Coordinates of C-alpha atoms in Angstrom, one line a residue:
M1 CA -9.4 -7.7 -1.7
L2 CA -7.7 -10.8 -0.2
L3 CA -4.1 -11.5 -1.3
A4 CA -2.2 -14.6 -0.5
S5 CA 1.6 -14.8 -0.5
I6 CA 2.9 -18.4 -0.3
N7 CA 5.9 -20.6 -1.0
L8 CA 4.4 -23.6 -2.7
N9 CA 7.7 -25.7 -2.6
K10 CA 7.3 -26.6 -6.3
R11 CA 4.2 -28.7 -5.6
L12 CA 1.6 -27.1 -7.9
G13 CA 2.3 -29.7 -10.6
A14 CA 1.0 -32.5 -8.4
D15 CA -2.8 -33.1 -8.8
S16 CA -3.5 -33.7 -5.1
A17 CA -1.6 -30.6 -3.9
R18 CA -3.2 -28.5 -6.6
A19 CA -6.7 -29.7 -5.7
R20 CA -6.1 -28.9 -2.0
F21 CA -4.6 -25.5 -2.8
A22 CA -7.6 -24.7 -5.0
A23 CA -10.1 -25.7 -2.3
W24 CA -8.2 -23.5 0.2
L25 CA -8.3 -20.5 -2.2
R26 CA -12.1 -20.9 -2.7
R27 CA -12.7 -21.3 1.0
H28 CA -11.0 -18.0 1.7
D29 CA -12.1 -16.2 -1.4
V30 CA -8.6 -15.2 -2.3
A31 CA -8.5 -12.7 -5.2
V32 CA -4.7 -12.5 -5.8
I33 CA -2.0 -15.1 -5.4
V34 CA 1.7 -14.3 -5.4
A35 CA 3.6 -17.5 -5.2
Q36 CA 7.3 -18.4 -4.6
E37 CA 8.6 -21.7 -6.1
P38 CA 5.1 -22.6 -7.4
Y39 CA 6.1 -25.5 -9.8
K40 CA 8.9 -27.3 -11.6
P41 CA 10.5 -27.3 -14.0
A42 CA 10.6 -23.5 -13.9
D43 CA 10.1 -23.0 -17.6
R44 CA 7.1 -25.4 -18.0
R45 CA 3.7 -24.2 -18.9
P46 CA 2.0 -23.0 -15.6
P47 CA -0.5 -25.5 -14.2
L48 CA -4.2 -24.5 -14.5
L49 CA -5.9 -23.3 -11.3
P50 CA -9.7 -23.5 -11.6
G51 CA -11.2 -20.1 -11.3
Y52 CA -7.9 -18.2 -11.6
V53 CA -6.0 -16.6 -14.5
F54 CA -2.2 -16.8 -14.7
A55 CA -0.9 -13.2 -14.7
G56 CA 2.8 -13.8 -15.2
G57 CA 6.0 -15.3 -14.0
D58 CA 7.6 -18.8 -14.0
G59 CA 8.5 -21.6 -11.6
H60 CA 10.5 -19.2 -9.5
L61 CA 7.9 -16.5 -8.9
A62 CA 4.4 -16.4 -10.3
T63 CA 1.1 -14.4 -9.9
W64 CA -2.5 -15.5 -10.4
V65 CA -5.7 -13.5 -10.1
R66 CA -9.3 -14.6 -9.6
E67 CA -11.2 -14.8 -12.9
D68 CA -13.3 -11.7 -12.1
V69 CA -10.2 -9.5 -11.4
A70 CA -8.5 -7.7 -14.3
T71 CA -5.0 -9.1 -15.0
P72 CA -2.4 -6.7 -13.5
A73 CA 0.9 -5.7 -15.1
V74 CA 3.6 -8.2 -14.0
S75 CA 7.4 -7.8 -14.7
A76 CA 10.6 -9.3 -13.4
P77 CA 13.2 -6.7 -12.4
T78 CA 15.5 -9.5 -11.2
S79 CA 15.5 -13.3 -11.2
W80 CA 14.5 -13.3 -7.5
A81 CA 11.9 -10.5 -7.5
Q82 CA 8.7 -10.0 -9.3
R83 CA 6.8 -6.6 -9.6
V84 CA 3.0 -6.6 -9.7
E85 CA 1.1 -3.4 -10.3
L86 CA -2.2 -4.0 -8.5
G87 CA -4.2 -0.9 -9.0
W88 CA -2.6 1.8 -6.8
L89 CA -0.3 -0.7 -5.0
T90 CA 3.0 -2.0 -6.1
I91 CA 3.8 -5.5 -5.0
L92 CA 7.4 -6.7 -5.0
Q93 CA 7.3 -10.4 -4.3
V94 CA 10.7 -12.0 -3.6
H95 CA 12.4 -15.4 -3.0
L96 CA 15.8 -14.5 -1.6
D97 CA 18.8 -16.8 -1.8
A98 CA 18.5 -20.0 0.3
Y99 CA 22.2 -20.6 0.7
T100 CA 24.5 -17.7 1.6
S101 CA 24.2 -14.6 3.8
A102 CA 26.3 -12.6 1.4
A103 CA 23.9 -13.2 -1.5
R104 CA 20.9 -12.2 0.7
T105 CA 22.6 -9.1 2.0
T106 CA 23.3 -8.0 -1.6
Q107 CA 19.7 -8.8 -2.6
L108 CA 18.3 -6.8 0.2
G109 CA 20.4 -3.8 -0.9
D110 CA 19.1 -4.2 -4.4
L111 CA 15.5 -4.5 -3.0
A112 CA 15.9 -1.2 -1.2
A113 CA 16.9 0.4 -4.6
L114 CA 13.8 -1.2 -6.2
A115 CA 11.6 0.2 -3.5
A116 CA 13.2 3.7 -3.8
A117 CA 12.5 3.6 -7.6
E118 CA 8.8 3.5 -6.8
G119 CA 9.0 7.1 -5.8
G120 CA 6.7 6.9 -2.7
R121 CA 4.1 4.6 -4.4
P122 CA 2.4 2.4 -1.8
L123 CA 4.3 -0.8 -1.4
L124 CA 3.9 -4.4 -0.3
V125 CA 7.1 -6.4 -0.3
C126 CA 6.4 -10.0 0.4
G127 CA 7.6 -13.6 0.0
D128 CA 10.2 -16.0 1.3
F129 CA 13.1 -14.0 2.6
N130 CA 15.0 -17.1 3.8
L131 CA 16.2 -15.3 6.9
A132 CA 15.1 -14.5 10.5
P133 CA 14.5 -10.8 10.9
R134 CA 15.2 -11.0 14.6
P135 CA 17.2 -13.6 16.6
Q136 CA 14.0 -15.0 18.1
D137 CA 12.6 -15.5 14.6
G138 CA 15.0 -18.4 13.8
L139 CA 15.6 -21.3 16.2
Y140 CA 17.5 -24.6 15.7
G141 CA 17.1 -27.2 18.4
G142 CA 15.5 -24.6 20.7
E143 CA 18.4 -22.2 20.5
V144 CA 18.9 -19.1 18.3
S145 CA 20.1 -20.2 14.9
G146 CA 23.2 -18.9 13.4
F147 CA 21.8 -19.1 9.9
T148 CA 21.1 -15.4 9.6
A149 CA 24.0 -13.0 9.8
D150 CA 24.0 -9.5 11.3
T151 CA 24.7 -8.0 7.9
E152 CA 21.4 -9.4 6.6
R153 CA 19.4 -8.0 9.5
K154 CA 21.1 -4.6 9.1
A155 CA 20.3 -4.6 5.4
L156 CA 16.6 -5.6 6.2
Q157 CA 16.4 -2.7 8.7
H158 CA 17.8 -0.3 6.2
L159 CA 15.1 -1.4 3.7
L160 CA 12.3 -1.0 6.3
Q161 CA 13.5 2.5 7.3
A162 CA 14.4 3.8 3.9
A163 CA 11.1 2.8 2.3
W164 CA 8.9 3.4 5.4
L165 CA 7.8 -0.2 5.6
V166 CA 6.4 -2.2 8.5
D167 CA 7.2 -5.9 9.2
T168 CA 3.5 -6.7 9.7
T169 CA 3.9 -10.2 11.2
G170 CA 6.8 -9.2 13.5
T171 CA 5.0 -6.9 16.0
D172 CA 4.9 -9.4 18.8
E173 CA 8.0 -10.3 20.8
E174 CA 7.3 -14.0 20.4
A175 CA 7.8 -15.2 16.9
E176 CA 5.0 -16.8 14.8
F177 CA 7.0 -19.3 12.8
T178 CA 6.1 -19.9 9.1
F179 CA 8.5 -22.8 8.4
E180 CA 9.4 -25.8 10.5
R181 CA 11.5 -28.8 9.5
L182 CA 13.6 -31.5 11.2
L183 CA 17.2 -31.2 10.2
T184 CA 19.7 -33.7 11.5
G185 CA 17.4 -34.7 14.3
K186 CA 16.7 -31.1 15.5
L187 CA 13.7 -28.9 14.8
S188 CA 14.5 -25.8 12.7
R189 CA 11.8 -23.1 13.0
F190 CA 11.8 -19.8 11.2
R191 CA 9.7 -16.8 10.6
C192 CA 11.0 -16.2 7.1
D193 CA 7.8 -15.6 5.1
L194 CA 7.2 -11.9 5.5
A195 CA 4.9 -9.1 4.4
L196 CA 6.4 -5.6 4.6
L197 CA 3.8 -2.9 4.0
S198 CA 3.9 0.9 3.7
D199 CA 3.5 2.4 7.1
H200 CA 0.4 4.4 6.3
L201 CA -1.3 1.1 5.2
A202 CA -0.1 -1.2 8.0
V203 CA -2.3 0.3 10.7
E204 CA -5.5 -0.7 9.0
V205 CA -4.6 -3.8 6.8
P206 CA -5.4 -7.1 8.6
V207 CA -2.5 -9.6 8.1
A208 CA -2.5 -13.2 9.2
A209 CA -0.2 -16.2 8.9
R210 CA -2.2 -19.3 8.0
H211 CA -0.5 -22.5 9.2
E212 CA -3.1 -25.0 8.1
V213 CA -1.6 -25.0 4.6
R214 CA 1.5 -26.8 5.9
T215 CA 0.1 -28.8 8.8
G216 CA -2.7 -31.4 9.0
P217 CA -4.6 -33.4 6.4
E218 CA -5.3 -30.5 4.0
A219 CA -1.7 -29.3 3.8
F220 CA -0.3 -28.7 0.4
T221 CA 3.1 -27.0 1.1
D222 CA 5.7 -26.6 3.8
H223 CA 5.4 -22.9 4.4
S224 CA 2.6 -20.9 6.0
A225 CA 0.6 -18.6 3.8
I226 CA 0.4 -14.9 4.5
L227 CA -3.1 -13.4 4.0
L228 CA -3.6 -9.6 3.6
N229 CA -7.0 -8.0 3.3
L230 CA -6.0 -5.0 1.1
P231 CA -8.3 -1.9 0.8
I232 CA -8.4 -2.2 -3.0
T233 CA -11.6 -2.4 -5.0
P234 CA -10.3 -4.5 -7.9
E235 CA -10.7 -3.5 -11.5
V236 CA -13.1 -6.0 -13.0
A237 CA -11.9 -8.4 -15.7
E238 CA -13.3 -8.3 -19.2
P239 CA -15.2 -11.5 -20.2
D240 CA -12.4 -12.5 -22.6
D241 CA -10.0 -12.8 -19.6
V242 CA -12.1 -15.6 -18.0
L243 CA -10.7 -19.0 -18.3
F244 CA -12.8 -21.1 -15.9
A245 CA -15.9 -19.8 -14.1
I246 CA -15.3 -19.8 -10.4
S247 CA -18.9 -18.9 -10.0
D248 CA -19.7 -22.4 -11.1
L249 CA -17.9 -23.6 -8.0
T250 CA -18.9 -21.0 -5.4
G251 CA -22.3 -19.8 -6.6
K252 CA -21.0 -16.2 -6.4
Q253 CA -21.5 -14.0 -9.5
P254 CA -18.6 -11.8 -10.5
A255 CA -18.9 -8.0 -10.0
T256 CA -20.3 -5.9 -12.7
A257 CA -17.7 -4.7 -15.2
G258 CA -16.9 -1.2 -16.0
A259 CA -14.5 1.2 -14.2
R260 CA -15.9 4.5 -13.1
S261 CA -13.9 7.7 -13.5
Y262 CA -13.1 9.9 -10.5
Q263 CA -14.2 13.5 -10.5
P264 CA -12.7 15.0 -7.3
H265 CA -13.3 18.6 -8.5
K266 CA -17.1 18.0 -8.1
T267 CA -16.6 18.0 -4.4
A268 CA -15.4 21.6 -4.4
M269 CA -17.8 23.9 -2.6
S270 CA -19.1 27.2 -4.2
R271 CA -18.0 29.5 -1.4
Q272 CA -18.6 33.3 -1.4
A273 CA -16.4 33.7 1.7
A274 CA -13.2 32.0 2.9
S275 CA -13.2 28.6 4.6
P276 CA -12.9 28.5 8.4
A277 CA -9.5 26.7 7.7
A278 CA -8.2 29.7 5.7
R279 CA -9.4 32.2 8.3
A280 CA -7.6 30.1 11.0
V281 CA -4.4 30.2 8.9
T282 CA -4.4 34.1 8.7
G283 CA -5.6 34.4 12.2
H284 CA -3.1 32.1 13.9
L285 CA -0.2 31.2 11.6
T286 CA 0.9 33.7 9.0
G287 CA 1.6 36.5 11.5
P288 CA 3.6 34.5 14.1
L289 CA 5.7 32.8 11.4
G290 CA 6.2 35.9 9.3
I291 CA 4.7 34.4 6.2
R292 CA 4.4 36.6 3.2
T293 CA 3.9 34.2 0.2
V294 CA 1.1 31.6 0.1
L295 CA 0.0 29.0 -2.5
D296 CA -3.4 27.4 -2.1
H297 CA -2.8 24.0 -3.6
G298 CA -6.1 22.5 -4.8
C299 CA -7.8 25.9 -4.5
G300 CA -11.1 25.0 -6.2
R301 CA -12.8 28.2 -7.3
G302 CA -10.3 30.4 -5.3
A303 CA -12.3 31.9 -2.4
D304 CA -9.4 31.2 0.0
V305 CA -6.9 32.8 -2.4
A306 CA -9.0 35.9 -2.4
H307 CA -9.0 35.8 1.5
Y308 CA -5.2 35.5 1.6
R309 CA -4.8 38.4 -0.7
A310 CA -7.3 40.5 1.3
A311 CA -5.1 39.8 4.3
G312 CA -2.1 41.4 2.6
L313 CA -0.4 38.2 1.6
D314 CA 1.2 37.5 -1.8
A315 CA -1.0 34.6 -2.7
D316 CA -1.6 32.3 -5.7
G317 CA -3.9 29.4 -6.3
Y318 CA -3.5 26.2 -8.2
D319 CA -6.1 23.6 -9.1
P320 CA -5.6 20.8 -11.6
H321 CA -9.2 21.1 -12.8
E322 CA -8.8 23.4 -15.8
G323 CA -12.4 24.6 -15.5
F324 CA -11.6 26.5 -12.2
G325 CA -9.1 28.7 -14.0
W326 CA -6.2 28.4 -11.7
P327 CA -3.3 27.0 -13.8
R328 CA 0.0 25.7 -12.3
P329 CA 2.1 28.6 -11.2
E330 CA 5.6 29.0 -12.6
R331 CA 7.1 30.2 -9.3
E332 CA 8.3 28.1 -6.4
G333 CA 9.7 28.8 -2.9
Y334 CA 6.5 29.9 -1.2
D335 CA 6.6 30.4 2.6
L336 CA 3.4 28.5 3.0
V337 CA 1.4 26.0 0.9
T338 CA -2.1 25.2 2.0
Q339 CA -4.0 22.1 1.0
M340 CA -7.6 22.2 2.2
F341 CA -9.8 19.2 1.9
V342 CA -7.8 17.7 -1.0
L343 CA -6.5 14.4 0.4
N344 CA -9.8 13.2 1.6
V345 CA -11.4 13.3 -2.0
L346 CA -8.5 11.4 -3.7
P347 CA -9.4 7.7 -4.1
D348 CA -6.2 6.0 -3.0
P349 CA -3.1 6.4 -0.9
G350 CA -0.9 6.7 -4.0
A351 CA -2.8 9.7 -5.3
R352 CA -2.6 11.3 -1.8
I353 CA 1.1 10.9 -1.7
R354 CA 1.5 12.4 -5.2
A355 CA -0.6 15.4 -4.1
L356 CA 1.7 16.0 -1.1
Q357 CA 4.8 15.5 -3.2
D358 CA 3.5 18.1 -5.6
A359 CA 2.7 20.5 -2.8
A360 CA 6.2 20.0 -1.4
E361 CA 7.7 21.1 -4.6
F362 CA 6.3 24.6 -4.2
V363 CA 7.3 25.3 -0.6
R364 CA 10.8 26.7 0.2
P365 CA 13.1 24.7 2.6
G366 CA 12.0 25.7 6.1
G367 CA 8.6 26.6 4.8
R368 CA 5.3 25.2 6.0
V369 CA 2.6 23.0 4.4
V370 CA -0.8 23.1 6.1
V371 CA -3.0 20.1 5.4
V372 CA -6.7 20.0 6.4
T373 CA -8.9 16.9 5.8
R374 CA -12.3 15.7 6.8
S375 CA -12.0 13.5 9.9
P376 CA -12.6 9.7 10.1
E377 CA -15.5 10.4 12.5
E378 CA -17.2 12.9 10.2
I379 CA -16.9 10.6 7.1
T380 CA -18.1 7.5 9.0
K381 CA -21.2 9.4 10.1
A382 CA -21.8 10.8 6.7
A383 CA -21.4 7.4 5.0
A384 CA -23.9 5.8 7.3
G385 CA -26.4 8.6 6.9
G386 CA -26.0 8.8 3.2
S387 CA -25.8 5.0 2.5
W388 CA -22.5 5.5 0.7
T389 CA -20.9 2.6 -1.1
A390 CA -17.5 1.3 0.2
H391 CA -14.7 1.8 -2.3
H392 CA -11.0 1.2 -1.8
D393 CA -10.2 2.6 1.7
G394 CA -13.2 5.0 1.7
Y395 CA -16.6 5.5 0.0
W396 CA -18.2 6.7 -3.1
S397 CA -20.1 9.8 -1.8
S398 CA -21.8 9.9 -5.2
E399 CA -21.0 7.0 -7.5
G400 CA -22.9 8.7 -10.3
K401 CA -20.8 11.8 -10.1
G402 CA -17.6 9.9 -9.4
T403 CA -16.9 11.6 -6.1
F404 CA -15.0 9.8 -3.3
Q405 CA -14.5 10.6 0.4
R406 CA -12.2 9.1 3.1
G407 CA -11.8 10.4 6.6
I408 CA -8.1 11.0 7.2
S409 CA -6.5 11.6 10.6
A410 CA -3.6 13.9 11.3
A411 CA -1.5 10.8 12.1
E412 CA -2.3 9.3 8.7
T413 CA -1.4 12.6 6.9
T414 CA 1.9 12.6 8.8
A415 CA 2.7 9.1 7.6
L416 CA 1.8 10.0 4.0
A417 CA 3.8 13.2 4.2
R418 CA 7.0 11.3 5.0
H419 CA 6.9 10.0 1.5
A420 CA 6.9 13.6 0.3
G421 CA 9.9 14.7 2.4
L422 CA 7.7 16.6 4.9
T423 CA 7.8 16.3 8.7
P424 CA 5.5 17.7 11.5
A425 CA 6.4 21.2 12.6
V426 CA 7.8 20.9 16.2
G427 CA 6.8 23.3 18.9
E428 CA 4.1 25.1 17.0
A429 CA 0.5 25.4 18.2
G430 CA -2.2 23.8 16.1
L431 CA -5.0 25.7 14.5
P432 CA -8.4 26.1 16.1
L433 CA -10.3 23.8 13.7
P434 CA -12.8 21.6 15.7
G435 CA -14.4 18.7 13.9
V436 CA -11.7 18.3 11.2
S437 CA -8.2 16.9 11.0
H438 CA -5.2 19.1 10.3
I439 CA -1.5 19.1 10.6
V440 CA 1.2 21.8 10.1
L441 CA 4.2 20.3 8.2
V442 CA 7.6 21.6 7.5
K443 CA 10.0 21.1 4.6
P444 CA 13.4 20.4 6.2
E445 CA 16.4 22.6 5.5
P446 CA 19.1 20.9 3.4

């Protein structure tokens, strides 16, 4: 799903600018638009965009979605920020103060609080920040501009670190400017239009600044657009949501409506014996670490729980599927929580983070969480051999059954686990589990 974040400089009310904007959207097949300063006056009725539905906002911040995409929930936590709930992803689009460093510093502090309130939900924070994140990102007359204060940069760094966000267009030393204007005879150049993305997503999400929207004969604004190709399979709009048929313009037919339910429990194997991962845990981990209590989190039918008990451990199981008969335990403070082949069957990063957060609640401070997943290589091969259908960031392994698979590396699990307060165990040997991904995590002491 392609998302465009763009400052439209209040030009959407002009017929010529709106026509060029609409043509650009069709050319790139943009599904979601989050726009700063889209039109004026701010309280007017939003201009119609052919093939798109207005999802919410005003002339300060507004969101549109393509006609075949279900309208997301949109709210305004502040006058300078808009929250969009796009499936499993929260988007906070912003237009920070254009005049004072003090105001932007305060807004960045408030933005960090808004991000923290999401509780680890995957985040995209995007829009016009009206600042240069690094000195080289803001030039005036060829020299470093003094427009951005150190307090702003420190506040931005705090936001990035506290919310585990990545400045996706700031990875190169040389800035890619998104705004250029002559001021008092000197060229002002800034990389102020940003896309801050959760670290576990940033590795795989293509992000590009598109400058043709502000330069050349087809320009329609004075800021570059930021395009992100998000791994989201959109929920399809109901026919009543359609205002103007974009298929009339593009020749493309909208996707078939109807959301399918996920059935991760149907991936559970009917084992008579313990999994190789559970045998590796008792053979290489529980003894050296003096582990006595174990919870198998997402235990399925419980074969691994039986193995842990047979090994002399005080072991419990939990699985959210009631049919397996392993209700949520009342106790906490386990020495070890195992999570075997759970994350790879959950259909989005938010669900994976919630599963890790839940597992972390059961382990004692200083205790371990072992996470085992199917590897990216294994899933890529299985998807090709089984002609699996792409969905979100993985595949339907059986669309009819509602089962999903994604190959997850140890590095990705580590990034997800940060949002659950878990860190990799240092100085401990891994488990002998060839062909799968695994990581031993620890819940830090207070």
